[in-house]
Structure formats: C-alpha cells, structure tokens
CSV table of C-alpha atoms (C1' of nucleotides) in Angstrom, one decimal:
chain,number,residue,atom,x,y,z
A,1,MET,CA,57.5,246.1,67.6
A,2,LYS,CA,55.1,244.2,69.9
A,3,GLU,CA,53.6,241.6,68.1
A,4,ASN,CA,51.7,239.5,70.8
A,5,LEU,CA,49.5,238.0,68.0
A,6,VAL,CA,51.1,235.5,67.2
A,7,ARG,CA,50.1,234.1,64.5
A,8,THR,CA,52.9,232.4,62.9
A,9,SER,CA,54.6,229.2,63.5
A,10,MET,CA,57.0,230.0,61.2
A,11,LEU,CA,60.6,229.8,62.8
A,12,THR,CA,63.2,231.7,61.0
A,13,GLU,CA,67.2,229.3,60.4
A,14,ARG,CA,68.3,230.5,63.6
A,15,GLU,CA,65.3,230.0,65.5
A,16,LYS,CA,65.2,226.8,64.1
A,17,ASP,CA,68.6,226.1,64.8
A,18,THR,CA,68.1,226.9,68.3
A,19,LEU,CA,65.2,224.4,68.8
A,20,SER,CA,67.1,222.3,66.9
A,21,PHE,CA,70.1,222.0,69.5
A,22,ILE,CA,68.5,222.5,72.8
A,23,THR,CA,66.4,219.3,71.6
A,24,SER,CA,69.3,217.0,71.0
A,25,TYR,CA,70.8,218.3,74.2
A,26,TYR,CA,67.8,217.5,76.0
A,27,THR,CA,68.0,213.6,74.4
A,28,LYS,CA,71.1,213.5,75.3
A,29,GLU,CA,72.4,215.5,78.7
A,30,ARG,CA,68.3,214.8,80.2
A,31,LYS,CA,68.2,218.5,81.3
A,32,ALA,CA,68.0,221.6,79.8
A,33,PRO,CA,70.8,223.9,78.3
A,34,LEU,CA,72.6,227.1,79.2
A,35,LEU,CA,71.6,230.2,77.4
A,36,THR,CA,75.9,229.7,77.0
A,37,GLU,CA,75.6,226.9,75.9
A,38,ILE,CA,73.1,227.0,73.2
A,39,ALA,CA,75.6,230.3,72.0
A,40,GLN,CA,78.6,227.7,72.1
A,41,GLY,CA,77.1,225.3,70.3
A,42,LEU,CA,75.6,227.6,67.7
A,43,GLY,CA,78.8,230.0,67.6
A,44,ILE,CA,77.3,232.8,68.8
A,45,GLN,CA,79.5,235.6,71.3
A,46,SER,CA,76.5,236.9,73.3
A,47,LYS,CA,74.0,235.3,75.4
A,48,GLY,CA,71.6,238.4,74.9
A,49,VAL,CA,71.1,236.8,70.8
A,50,VAL,CA,70.4,233.1,72.4
A,51,HIS,CA,67.9,235.0,75.3
A,52,ARG,CA,66.1,236.7,71.9
A,53,TYR,CA,66.1,233.4,69.8
A,54,VAL,CA,64.8,231.5,73.4
A,55,SER,CA,62.0,233.8,73.9
A,56,ALA,CA,61.2,233.8,70.1
A,57,LEU,CA,60.3,230.2,70.6
A,58,GLU,CA,58.2,230.5,73.7
A,59,ASP,CA,56.2,233.4,71.8
A,60,LYS,CA,55.7,230.2,69.2
A,61,ARG,CA,55.3,227.5,72.2
A,62,TYR,CA,57.9,225.6,70.7
A,63,ILE,CA,58.8,225.6,74.7
A,64,VAL,CA,58.1,226.6,77.9
A,65,ARG,CA,60.6,228.2,80.2
A,66,ASN,CA,60.9,228.8,84.1
A,67,PRO,CA,62.7,231.6,85.7
A,68,LYS,CA,65.6,228.7,86.4
A,69,THR,CA,68.9,228.1,85.8
A,70,ARG,CA,67.9,225.5,83.3
A,71,GLY,CA,64.6,226.4,83.0
A,72,ILE,CA,63.5,225.3,79.1
A,73,GLU,CA,60.8,222.8,78.5
A,74,LEU,CA,60.3,221.6,75.5
A,75,VAL,CA,56.5,220.8,75.5
A,76,ASP,CA,56.3,218.1,72.8
A,77,HIS,CA,59.1,216.7,75.1
A,78,PRO,CA,58.0,216.4,78.0
A,79,ASP,CA,59.6,213.4,80.3
A,80,ILE,CA,58.9,209.9,78.7
A,81,ASP,CA,59.3,207.0,81.2
A,82,VAL,CA,57.2,205.0,79.1
A,83,LEU,CA,57.7,203.4,76.0
A,84,PRO,CA,55.8,201.5,74.3
A,85,LEU,CA,55.8,197.9,74.0
A,86,LEU,CA,55.8,197.0,70.5
A,87,GLY,CA,56.4,193.3,70.2
A,88,ARG,CA,59.1,190.8,69.3
A,89,ILE,CA,61.1,190.7,66.8
A,90,ALA,CA,61.6,188.0,64.3
A,91,ALA,CA,57.8,188.1,64.1
A,92,GLY,CA,58.2,187.9,60.4
A,93,LYS,CA,56.1,191.3,60.1
A,94,PRO,CA,57.3,195.2,60.1
A,95,ILE,CA,57.3,196.2,63.1
A,96,GLU,CA,54.8,199.4,62.2
A,97,ALA,CA,52.2,196.4,62.1
A,98,ILE,CA,52.0,195.0,64.7
A,99,GLU,CA,49.3,196.4,67.0
A,100,ASP,CA,49.2,195.3,70.3
A,101,LYS,CA,51.2,198.1,71.9
A,102,SER,CA,51.4,197.9,75.8
A,103,LEU,CA,53.1,200.1,77.7
A,104,ILE,CA,56.5,199.2,79.4
A,105,ASN,CA,57.7,201.7,82.4
A,106,PHE,CA,61.7,200.3,83.2
A,107,ALA,CA,62.1,202.2,86.1
A,108,HIS,CA,58.5,200.9,87.5
A,109,LEU,CA,59.8,197.0,86.4
A,110,LEU,CA,63.2,198.0,88.1
A,111,GLY,CA,62.6,200.4,90.4
A,112,GLY,CA,61.9,199.7,93.9
A,113,ALA,CA,62.4,200.5,98.2
A,114,ASN,CA,65.7,198.6,98.8
A,115,ARG,CA,67.1,198.4,95.3
A,116,TYR,CA,70.0,199.5,94.3
A,117,VAL,CA,72.9,199.1,91.7
A,118,LEU,CA,75.9,197.6,90.1
A,119,GLN,CA,78.3,198.1,87.3
A,120,VAL,CA,80.0,194.8,86.4
A,121,LYS,CA,83.5,194.4,86.6
A,122,GLY,CA,85.4,191.5,84.9
A,123,HIS,CA,83.7,188.3,83.1
A,124,SER,CA,82.4,186.3,85.3
A,125,MET,CA,78.8,185.9,84.6
A,126,ILE,CA,79.1,186.3,80.6
A,127,GLU,CA,76.9,183.3,79.8
A,128,GLU,CA,74.3,184.6,81.4
A,129,GLY,CA,74.4,187.8,79.2
A,130,ILE,CA,76.6,189.6,81.9
A,131,HIS,CA,79.3,191.5,80.6
A,132,ASN,CA,81.6,193.6,81.7
A,133,GLY,CA,80.6,196.8,81.8
A,134,ASP,CA,76.9,196.0,82.3
A,135,LEU,CA,74.9,197.4,85.3
A,136,VAL,CA,72.4,195.4,87.2
A,137,VAL,CA,70.0,195.7,89.5
A,138,ILE,CA,69.9,194.7,93.5
A,139,GLU,CA,67.9,194.0,95.6
A,140,HIS,CA,69.2,194.2,99.0
A,141,ALA,CA,68.5,190.5,101.1
A,142,SER,CA,70.3,187.7,103.3
A,143,THR,CA,68.9,185.2,102.1
A,144,ALA,CA,67.8,183.7,98.5
A,145,ARG,CA,66.1,180.4,97.2
A,146,SER,CA,68.6,177.5,94.9
A,147,ASN,CA,69.7,178.9,92.1
A,148,GLN,CA,69.1,183.0,92.0
A,149,ILE,CA,72.0,185.0,90.9
A,150,ILE,CA,73.0,187.0,93.6
A,151,VAL,CA,75.8,189.1,95.1
A,152,ALA,CA,77.4,187.5,98.2
A,153,LEU,CA,80.7,188.2,99.7
A,154,VAL,CA,83.1,185.5,100.8
A,155,ASP,CA,85.0,185.9,104.1
A,156,GLY,CA,83.9,189.7,104.5
A,157,GLU,CA,86.7,190.3,101.0
A,158,ASP,CA,85.2,189.3,97.9
A,159,ALA,CA,82.1,190.1,96.5
A,160,THR,CA,80.8,188.7,93.1
A,161,LEU,CA,77.9,187.7,90.9
A,162,LYS,CA,77.5,184.4,91.4
A,163,ARG,CA,75.0,181.7,90.9
A,164,ILE,CA,74.0,180.2,94.5
A,165,GLN,CA,72.7,176.1,95.2
A,166,PHE,CA,72.7,175.1,98.4
A,167,PRO,CA,73.5,171.2,98.1
A,168,LYS,CA,73.6,170.4,101.1
A,169,LYS,CA,73.2,171.0,104.8
A,170,ASN,CA,75.7,174.6,104.9
A,171,VAL,CA,77.3,174.0,102.8
A,172,VAL,CA,77.0,176.6,99.6
A,173,ARG,CA,77.9,176.5,96.0
A,174,LEU,CA,79.0,179.8,94.1
A,175,ILE,CA,78.5,179.0,90.3
A,176,PRO,CA,80.2,181.2,87.8
A,177,ALA,CA,78.6,181.3,83.9
A,178,ASN,CA,82.1,181.0,83.2
A,179,LYS,CA,83.8,178.2,81.9
A,180,THR,CA,86.8,179.3,82.6
A,181,MET,CA,86.1,179.6,85.3
A,182,GLN,CA,85.3,177.1,88.6
A,183,ALA,CA,81.9,176.6,90.7
A,184,LYS,CA,83.6,176.5,94.6
A,185,GLU,CA,81.9,175.3,97.7
A,186,TYR,CA,81.9,177.1,101.0
A,187,SER,CA,80.1,176.5,104.8
A,188,THR,CA,77.9,178.6,105.3
A,189,ASP,CA,79.2,180.8,107.7
A,190,ARG,CA,81.8,182.1,105.2
A,191,VAL,CA,79.5,183.0,102.3
A,192,ALA,CA,76.9,186.2,102.9
A,193,ILE,CA,74.6,187.4,100.8
A,194,GLN,CA,74.2,190.8,100.5
A,195,GLY,CA,71.3,190.6,97.5
A,196,VAL,CA,69.5,189.0,94.7
A,197,LEU,CA,69.7,190.2,90.9
A,198,VAL,CA,66.5,191.4,90.0
A,199,GLY,CA,67.1,193.0,86.6
A,200,GLN,CA,70.0,193.6,84.1
A,201,VAL,CA,70.8,196.7,81.9
A,202,ARG,CA,72.8,197.8,78.7
A,203,ILE,CA,72.9,200.9,77.6
A,204,TYR,CA,74.5,201.2,74.0
A,205,ASP,CA,76.0,204.6,72.9
B,1,MET,CA,40.6,222.4,81.6
B,2,LYS,CA,44.5,222.8,81.8
B,3,GLU,CA,45.9,222.2,84.8
B,4,ASN,CA,48.1,224.3,86.1
B,5,LEU,CA,50.0,222.4,88.8
B,6,VAL,CA,53.5,224.0,88.2
B,7,ARG,CA,55.9,220.6,89.0
B,8,THR,CA,58.7,222.2,89.3
B,9,SER,CA,60.8,218.9,90.1
B,10,MET,CA,63.8,219.8,88.5
B,11,LEU,CA,66.3,219.1,90.6
B,12,THR,CA,69.4,222.4,90.5
B,13,GLU,CA,73.3,220.4,90.3
B,14,ARG,CA,73.4,220.2,94.3
B,15,GLU,CA,69.9,218.9,94.8
B,16,LYS,CA,70.4,215.8,93.1
B,17,ASP,CA,73.6,215.6,94.7
B,18,THR,CA,71.9,215.7,98.3
B,19,LEU,CA,69.3,213.3,97.2
B,20,SER,CA,72.3,211.0,95.8
B,21,PHE,CA,73.8,210.9,98.8
B,22,ILE,CA,70.9,210.2,101.3
B,23,THR,CA,68.9,207.1,98.5
B,24,SER,CA,72.6,206.2,98.7
B,25,TYR,CA,73.4,206.3,102.4
B,26,TYR,CA,69.9,205.0,103.2
B,27,THR,CA,71.1,201.9,100.9
B,28,LYS,CA,73.9,201.2,102.9
B,29,GLU,CA,73.6,202.2,106.5
B,30,ARG,CA,70.1,201.3,106.0
B,31,LYS,CA,68.9,204.7,108.6
B,32,ALA,CA,68.8,208.5,107.2
B,33,PRO,CA,72.3,210.3,107.8
B,34,LEU,CA,72.9,213.2,109.5
B,35,LEU,CA,72.5,216.7,108.2
B,36,THR,CA,76.5,217.6,109.4
B,37,GLU,CA,77.1,214.1,107.6
B,38,ILE,CA,75.6,214.3,104.6
B,39,ALA,CA,77.5,217.9,104.1
B,40,GLN,CA,80.9,216.2,105.0
B,41,GLY,CA,80.1,214.0,101.9
B,42,LEU,CA,79.0,216.6,100.0
B,43,GLY,CA,82.0,219.1,100.9
B,44,ILE,CA,79.9,221.8,102.3
B,45,GLN,CA,81.4,223.6,105.8
B,46,SER,CA,77.7,224.2,106.5
B,47,LYS,CA,74.8,222.3,107.9
B,48,GLY,CA,72.6,225.3,107.1
B,49,VAL,CA,73.3,225.2,103.3
B,50,VAL,CA,72.8,221.7,103.5
B,51,HIS,CA,69.2,222.1,105.4
B,52,ARG,CA,67.9,224.4,102.6
B,53,TYR,CA,68.4,221.6,100.2
B,54,VAL,CA,66.7,219.2,102.1
B,55,SER,CA,64.2,221.6,102.4
B,56,ALA,CA,64.3,222.8,99.1
B,57,LEU,CA,63.7,218.2,98.7
B,58,GLU,CA,61.0,217.9,100.1
B,59,ASP,CA,58.7,221.1,99.4
B,60,LYS,CA,59.7,219.3,95.5
B,61,ARG,CA,58.3,216.1,97.3
B,62,TYR,CA,61.2,214.2,96.7
B,63,ILE,CA,61.3,213.4,100.8
B,64,VAL,CA,59.6,213.4,103.6
B,65,ARG,CA,61.1,215.2,107.4
B,66,ASN,CA,60.0,214.1,110.5
B,67,PRO,CA,61.8,216.5,113.1
B,68,LYS,CA,63.6,214.4,114.4
B,69,THR,CA,67.3,213.9,114.7
B,70,ARG,CA,67.2,211.1,111.6
B,71,GLY,CA,64.1,212.2,110.1
B,72,ILE,CA,64.7,212.4,106.7
B,73,GLU,CA,62.1,209.2,104.6
B,74,LEU,CA,63.2,208.7,101.0
B,75,VAL,CA,59.6,209.0,99.6
B,76,ASP,CA,58.2,206.4,97.3
B,77,HIS,CA,56.1,207.9,94.7
B,78,PRO,CA,56.1,207.0,90.9
B,79,ASP,CA,57.9,210.3,89.8
B,80,ILE,CA,61.6,208.8,91.9
B,81,ASP,CA,62.0,205.6,90.0
B,82,VAL,CA,65.6,206.7,90.4
B,83,LEU,CA,68.3,203.9,91.8
B,84,PRO,CA,71.1,204.7,93.7
B,85,LEU,CA,74.7,203.7,91.9
B,86,LEU,CA,76.4,202.2,94.8
B,87,GLY,CA,79.5,200.7,93.0
B,88,ARG,CA,81.8,198.5,91.1
B,89,ILE,CA,80.9,194.6,91.8
B,90,ALA,CA,84.2,193.3,90.4
B,91,ALA,CA,85.9,189.2,90.9
B,92,GLY,CA,88.7,189.2,94.3
B,93,LYS,CA,87.5,192.1,95.8
B,94,PRO,CA,84.8,194.1,97.6
B,95,ILE,CA,82.4,196.4,96.2
B,96,GLU,CA,84.9,198.9,95.0
B,97,ALA,CA,82.6,202.5,95.8
B,98,ILE,CA,81.8,204.8,93.3
B,99,GLU,CA,83.3,207.9,92.8
B,100,ASP,CA,81.0,210.0,91.5
B,101,LYS,CA,78.2,208.7,93.5
B,102,SER,CA,75.6,208.9,91.0
B,103,LEU,CA,71.7,208.2,90.5
B,104,ILE,CA,70.9,206.1,87.5
B,105,ASN,CA,66.9,206.3,86.1
B,106,PHE,CA,66.7,203.9,83.9
B,107,ALA,CA,63.2,205.8,82.2
B,108,HIS,CA,65.3,208.6,81.3
B,109,LEU,CA,68.3,206.5,80.4
B,110,LEU,CA,66.7,204.6,77.8
B,111,GLY,CA,63.5,206.6,77.3
B,112,GLY,CA,62.8,209.4,74.8
B,113,ALA,CA,60.9,210.7,71.6
B,114,ASN,CA,61.3,207.6,68.4
B,115,ARG,CA,61.9,204.6,70.6
B,116,TYR,CA,59.8,201.3,71.8
B,117,VAL,CA,60.5,198.0,73.0
B,118,LEU,CA,60.8,194.9,71.6
B,119,GLN,CA,61.0,191.2,72.7
B,120,VAL,CA,64.0,189.5,71.6
B,121,LYS,CA,63.1,186.0,70.1
B,122,GLY,CA,65.8,183.2,69.6
B,123,HIS,CA,69.6,183.1,70.0
B,124,SER,CA,71.4,185.1,67.1
B,125,MET,CA,72.4,187.4,68.9
B,126,ILE,CA,73.4,185.8,72.7
B,127,GLU,CA,77.2,186.6,72.1
B,128,GLU,CA,76.7,189.9,72.7
B,129,GLY,CA,74.7,189.0,75.7
B,130,ILE,CA,70.8,188.9,73.8
B,131,HIS,CA,69.5,186.4,75.1
B,132,ASN,CA,66.0,185.0,74.0
B,133,GLY,CA,63.3,187.1,76.1
B,134,ASP,CA,65.2,189.9,76.4
B,135,LEU,CA,63.5,193.6,75.6
B,136,VAL,CA,65.7,196.3,73.9
B,137,VAL,CA,65.2,199.5,73.2
B,138,ILE,CA,65.1,200.4,69.9
B,139,GLU,CA,65.2,204.0,68.2
B,140,HIS,CA,63.3,204.2,65.4
B,141,ALA,CA,65.8,205.2,62.1
B,142,SER,CA,66.2,204.3,58.7
B,143,THR,CA,69.8,205.3,58.8
B,144,ALA,CA,72.6,203.3,60.4
B,145,ARG,CA,76.7,203.7,61.1
B,146,SER,CA,78.4,200.3,59.8
B,147,ASN,CA,79.1,198.2,63.1
B,148,GLN,CA,76.0,198.8,65.1
B,149,ILE,CA,73.1,196.8,65.5
B,150,ILE,CA,69.9,197.0,63.7
B,151,VAL,CA,66.5,195.8,62.9
B,152,ALA,CA,66.7,195.1,59.8
B,153,LEU,CA,63.7,194.2,57.2
B,154,VAL,CA,64.7,192.0,54.1
B,155,ASP,CA,62.4,191.7,51.7
B,156,GLY,CA,59.7,193.1,54.2
B,157,GLU,CA,59.5,189.8,55.2
B,158,ASP,CA,62.3,189.4,57.7
B,159,ALA,CA,62.8,191.4,61.1
B,160,THR,CA,65.6,190.9,62.8
B,161,LEU,CA,68.0,192.1,65.5
B,162,LYS,CA,72.4,192.2,63.7
B,163,ARG,CA,75.2,194.1,63.2
B,164,ILE,CA,75.7,195.2,60.7
B,165,GLN,CA,78.0,196.6,57.6
B,166,PHE,CA,78.3,198.2,54.4
B,167,PRO,CA,81.0,195.9,52.6
B,168,LYS,CA,80.5,197.9,48.7
B,169,LYS,CA,78.1,199.8,47.3
B,170,ASN,CA,74.8,198.6,47.4
B,171,VAL,CA,75.3,195.8,49.1
B,172,VAL,CA,74.7,194.9,53.0
B,173,ARG,CA,76.0,192.5,55.4
B,174,LEU,CA,73.9,191.6,58.7
B,175,ILE,CA,76.2,189.6,61.5
B,176,PRO,CA,74.4,187.5,63.5
B,177,ALA,CA,76.7,186.5,66.9
B,178,ASN,CA,76.0,183.6,67.1
B,179,LYS,CA,78.6,181.0,65.5
B,180,THR,CA,76.3,178.5,64.1
B,181,MET,CA,74.6,181.1,61.7
B,182,GLN,CA,76.0,182.9,59.4
B,183,ALA,CA,76.8,186.3,57.9
B,184,LYS,CA,74.5,187.0,55.5
B,185,GLU,CA,74.5,189.9,52.7
B,186,TYR,CA,71.7,191.9,50.4
B,187,SER,CA,71.3,194.0,48.0
B,188,THR,CA,70.5,197.2,49.2
B,189,ASP,CA,67.4,197.3,48.4
B,190,ARG,CA,66.3,194.2,50.3
B,191,VAL,CA,67.0,195.6,52.5
B,192,ALA,CA,64.6,198.3,54.9
B,193,ILE,CA,66.4,199.6,58.5
B,194,GLN,CA,64.0,200.1,60.9
B,195,GLY,CA,65.4,201.5,63.9
B,196,VAL,CA,69.1,201.3,66.4
B,197,LEU,CA,69.5,199.2,69.2
B,198,VAL,CA,70.3,201.9,71.8
B,199,GLY,CA,69.8,199.5,75.5
B,200,GLN,CA,69.3,196.3,76.1
B,201,VAL,CA,67.5,194.7,79.6
B,202,ARG,CA,66.4,191.9,81.7
B,203,ILE,CA,63.7,191.4,84.0
B,204,TYR,CA,65.1,187.7,86.7
B,205,ASP,CA,62.2,186.7,89.1
C,1,DC,C1',66.9,255.8,48.7
C,2,DT,C1',64.4,254.2,52.8
C,3,DT,C1',62.2,250.9,55.3
C,4,DT,C1',62.0,246.3,57.4
C,5,DC,C1',63.9,241.8,59.6
C,6,DA,C1',66.6,238.5,60.7
C,7,DT,C1',71.0,239.1,62.9
C,8,DG,C1',74.7,239.4,65.7
C,9,DA,C1',77.8,242.1,69.7
C,10,DG,C1',78.4,243.5,74.6
C,11,DA,C1',76.8,246.6,78.8
C,12,DA,C1',74.1,247.1,82.7
C,13,DC,C1',71.5,245.5,85.6
C,14,DA,C1',68.0,241.8,87.9
C,15,DT,C1',68.0,237.2,89.9
C,16,DA,C1',69.6,232.2,91.3
C,17,DA,C1',72.6,228.7,93.1
C,18,DC,C1',75.3,228.4,95.5
C,19,DG,C1',78.6,228.3,100.4
C,20,DA,C1',79.8,230.5,105.5
C,21,DG,C1',79.1,230.5,109.7
C,22,DA,C1',75.7,233.0,113.9
C,23,DA,C1',71.6,232.2,117.3
C,24,DC,C1',69.0,229.4,118.6
C,25,DA,C1',65.3,225.7,119.0
C,26,DT,C1',64.9,221.0,119.9
C,27,DC,C1',66.1,216.6,120.4
C,28,DT,C1',68.1,213.1,122.8
C,29,DA,C1',71.3,210.5,125.5
C,30,DT,C1',73.4,209.8,130.1
D,1,DA,C1',66.9,217.5,134.6
D,2,DT,C1',71.2,219.1,132.1
D,3,DA,C1',74.2,218.8,128.4
D,4,DG,C1',75.7,218.3,124.1
D,5,DA,C1',74.6,216.6,120.0
D,6,DT,C1',71.1,218.2,115.8
D,7,DG,C1',68.3,220.3,113.7
D,8,DT,C1',65.7,225.0,112.3
D,9,DT,C1',66.4,230.0,111.0
D,10,DC,C1',68.8,233.4,110.1
D,11,DT,C1',71.8,236.9,107.7
D,12,DC,C1',76.0,237.8,105.1
D,13,DG,C1',78.5,237.6,100.9
D,14,DT,C1',80.2,235.6,95.5
D,15,DT,C1',79.5,233.1,91.5
D,16,DA,C1',76.9,232.3,88.1
D,17,DT,C1',73.2,233.0,85.0
D,18,DG,C1',69.1,234.8,82.8
D,19,DT,C1',67.3,239.2,81.2
D,20,DT,C1',66.9,243.8,79.0
D,21,DC,C1',68.2,247.5,76.4
D,22,DT,C1',71.0,250.2,72.9
D,23,DC,C1',73.7,249.9,68.8
D,24,DA,C1',75.4,247.7,64.4
D,25,DT,C1',75.7,245.1,59.4
D,26,DG,C1',73.7,243.0,55.8
D,27,DA,C1',70.2,241.8,52.7
D,28,DA,C1',65.6,241.9,50.9
D,29,DA,C1',61.6,244.8,49.3
D,30,DG,C1',59.4,248.8,48.4
DNA sequence: CTTTCATGAGAACATAACGAGAACATCTAT
DNA sequence: ATAGATGTTCTCGTTATGTTCTCATGAAAG
C-alpha cells in the first residue's frame, strides 16, 4: 500500500472536496484552515480522515505543508500581492484584449512608515467619494498644504476628516464635502493637524 | 535550481497580536513599547512570554532589536505592507480607539487569483463613491448576483461598470449610479459579464 | 467468492502554541 | 556607583492541533 511513485494527479471526489474547501477558506480567511475546520466543512467527524486527504494532496503536489498549526500552503496560490492593471474601463474593448498590462501593488502604494488606517464614520466627505465605512490611509503629519484633505483635531476634541484651506494669516478653514454641512473657520491655535489623507479603500462583499 | 529558502513568515495568532500592538503603539507614541506594556496590551502576565513572541517576530524579520530598553524597531520590508487600523474617525468626536487592534494588508484583502485592476473613466458610478480615475478591483466572473456591481460588455463593445439586476427572464438591467444617466435593459444575449467589483482604491497625491 | 479501493470513525500519541513565573543579566536614572 | 527597571533565559505546565495507527463499510472489479 506504499506508493512512492505517484504518477496520477487524479484526485478522488473527497480529495477534490478537500482541496476546494482549502482554497475557498484561503481566499476568504487569508490563512490555512485547521484539520478540524476542514472536517467540519466536509461533514467528517474524524480529523484522521482529513489528514489522509491532506497528505494525498501533498503527495500529488497540490499543496505543501509545514509541521505547524495552519501549515497548509497552496502551491498555485503563493501570496499574490500584485494585481495586473489591465486598463481603463469603458474603453470600448473587451477587457481581455487590453495589452498594456502593468502591475499594481496597493500595499506598496499605500503602505509605508508613519501611515495608519482609519475607518470613516459619517457622511461629511461624501461628495469626495468617501463614504461611511470606508477605510482611509493617513500619513502622520503636523502640517499640510492648502486644499489637502486632513485629519484635524479642533480644540483637542474634534477629530474629523476635512479639506483644509488657509484663507488668511492665523486662520484655518475646514471644509466638509457635503452640501448639508458648512465650512468653518478657526484660529490657527485651535486646530491641530493629525495627518494627511493619502489613500482611500473600499471593500465590497 | 530550486530555491529552498523557507520563508516561514507565517505568524501565529499571538504573534500577529504582538506585531499589531507594537505597530499601533509605535504610530501613537512614536516609540517602541516595553515588554511589560505589550504584555498588558495583550492580557499576558509574563514578560517572558512576550519576549518569546518578540523573538519570533525578529526571527521572521518583522522587527529588529537593540539590546536596549525600548529597542524594538519595525522593519520596512516589502513583505510587511501592513498598516495599523487605529480607529474610527467621526464627526464631533475624538478618534475612537478600535477595540480589536488589527493590521490591514490591502494587498491581501484585495489580491487573489482571478483578480485585476481597472481604472475608472467617467462618472457613471459617482453616487457609489466611484469617481473618475479611481482604481477598481475586479474578480473575473461570468455570472453575478442581482444588485452586484459588475463589469459588463454590451454587444461586445461597451465595457462599463454598472449595478446589475434581472427584472425578468432573459432581461438584464444595468443601472448607473448617476442621476443624470438612465438604467437600460438588454436581452441577456447582448450582455457579457466580465467580472464583479470587489474593491475600490483611490490614491491621493 | 475474494481483492482492492475510497471512504469514514476513532484511539493513541507527538508536537505546537500558549501561558505563568523564577532566576539572572543588563540597562538606565539618580 | 548603586538601585530599580527592563530584558533575557530558563523550567514547568495546560490545551490545541497534527500524526499515525487500527478497524469497519460498501462499491467495483476480477
């Protein structure tokens, strides 16, 4: 019953099920499942059975394992953090036909020292396309240029996301992007700039 | 030649917690935390345990250490494009600390097999907060659920981003998010679904 | 009929992951 | 220079998870 010569990449039904579960778990959770989680997903009581399927998938080169707790790695699924930028939509062509494929790495674009993420609550920047629940990337800074969108702390109490302007010396104007709200002006010493908006991200389920 | 370099950058749950706490602390306090501060932040009694996690993070190249009192330094490695999610920003309140201090990796959130990026041209989805020039992440798919936002190709010519509905059999309705534009209905055979919207990103200069 | 294979249950054991805490070394403030 | 604070290195546990077995059932093939 020892088969070191595995010529067949054919998977049995349950092996397919196992691989499928691992793949979907991976894309959803961004980590490998436990054996018991696979078992539950497949309706199997015994983790020993799952272990057999996982070992088969390893023999057939569909996965690699570390002897660790969530040690399954998909061989076709190494961490992909680069996406192809295919082109501009509404270009009048099928997407696949666009040739100029450059690669885009959001983490590289948005990551970096002195940056952090805040989740937006409310609708004060809705006309800028920044909606309730969106994630914004902020670069830590204490100064800003006019017309930048910044995180401002007013009187040490009021942290909001607003566009900033400097209409005259020692005066700061904070402008929401919402017609139902009004721009306000403060003396410079009342407004502390916390950071500058560098990116915005929304994730759809 | 095969690269046998084992990049076990996989972090355990508590190692992630530890890294998350360190990065959050760093961005807030502008200095590294003490082991006892990490311990308190994670609800651990023993600084020896924390030391073990910190050593693991050093082994896995997420940090470097000096043998000094606040000697942890975050490494700026491309593998570590994680940003701390600090809190929610709300009108009229200070930034709320987020209970679950988590790290955000946009590439992991948005990346994955069968995904690509398009740049949006035009304003047809402006009321969804998708503006001209924004980047959208599309997951390749040929089917969609009702009310999802999809990339549709009409008569093989017109690739656009629209919300989709199926009002009756063999009819597809494509709905822009712009009051100045109208929803249109097509027979099923004229519309080819190219993919489903899974994310949206904007980068500010 | 027997053999083989895919499937499943479950026991027994090995190891990983996590945590507490002691003892000691080293750093740092005074 | 000294004392307290902080970092390092251990040992000792507990629980969770992975690994290796044996046994059992049913279907398909010879």
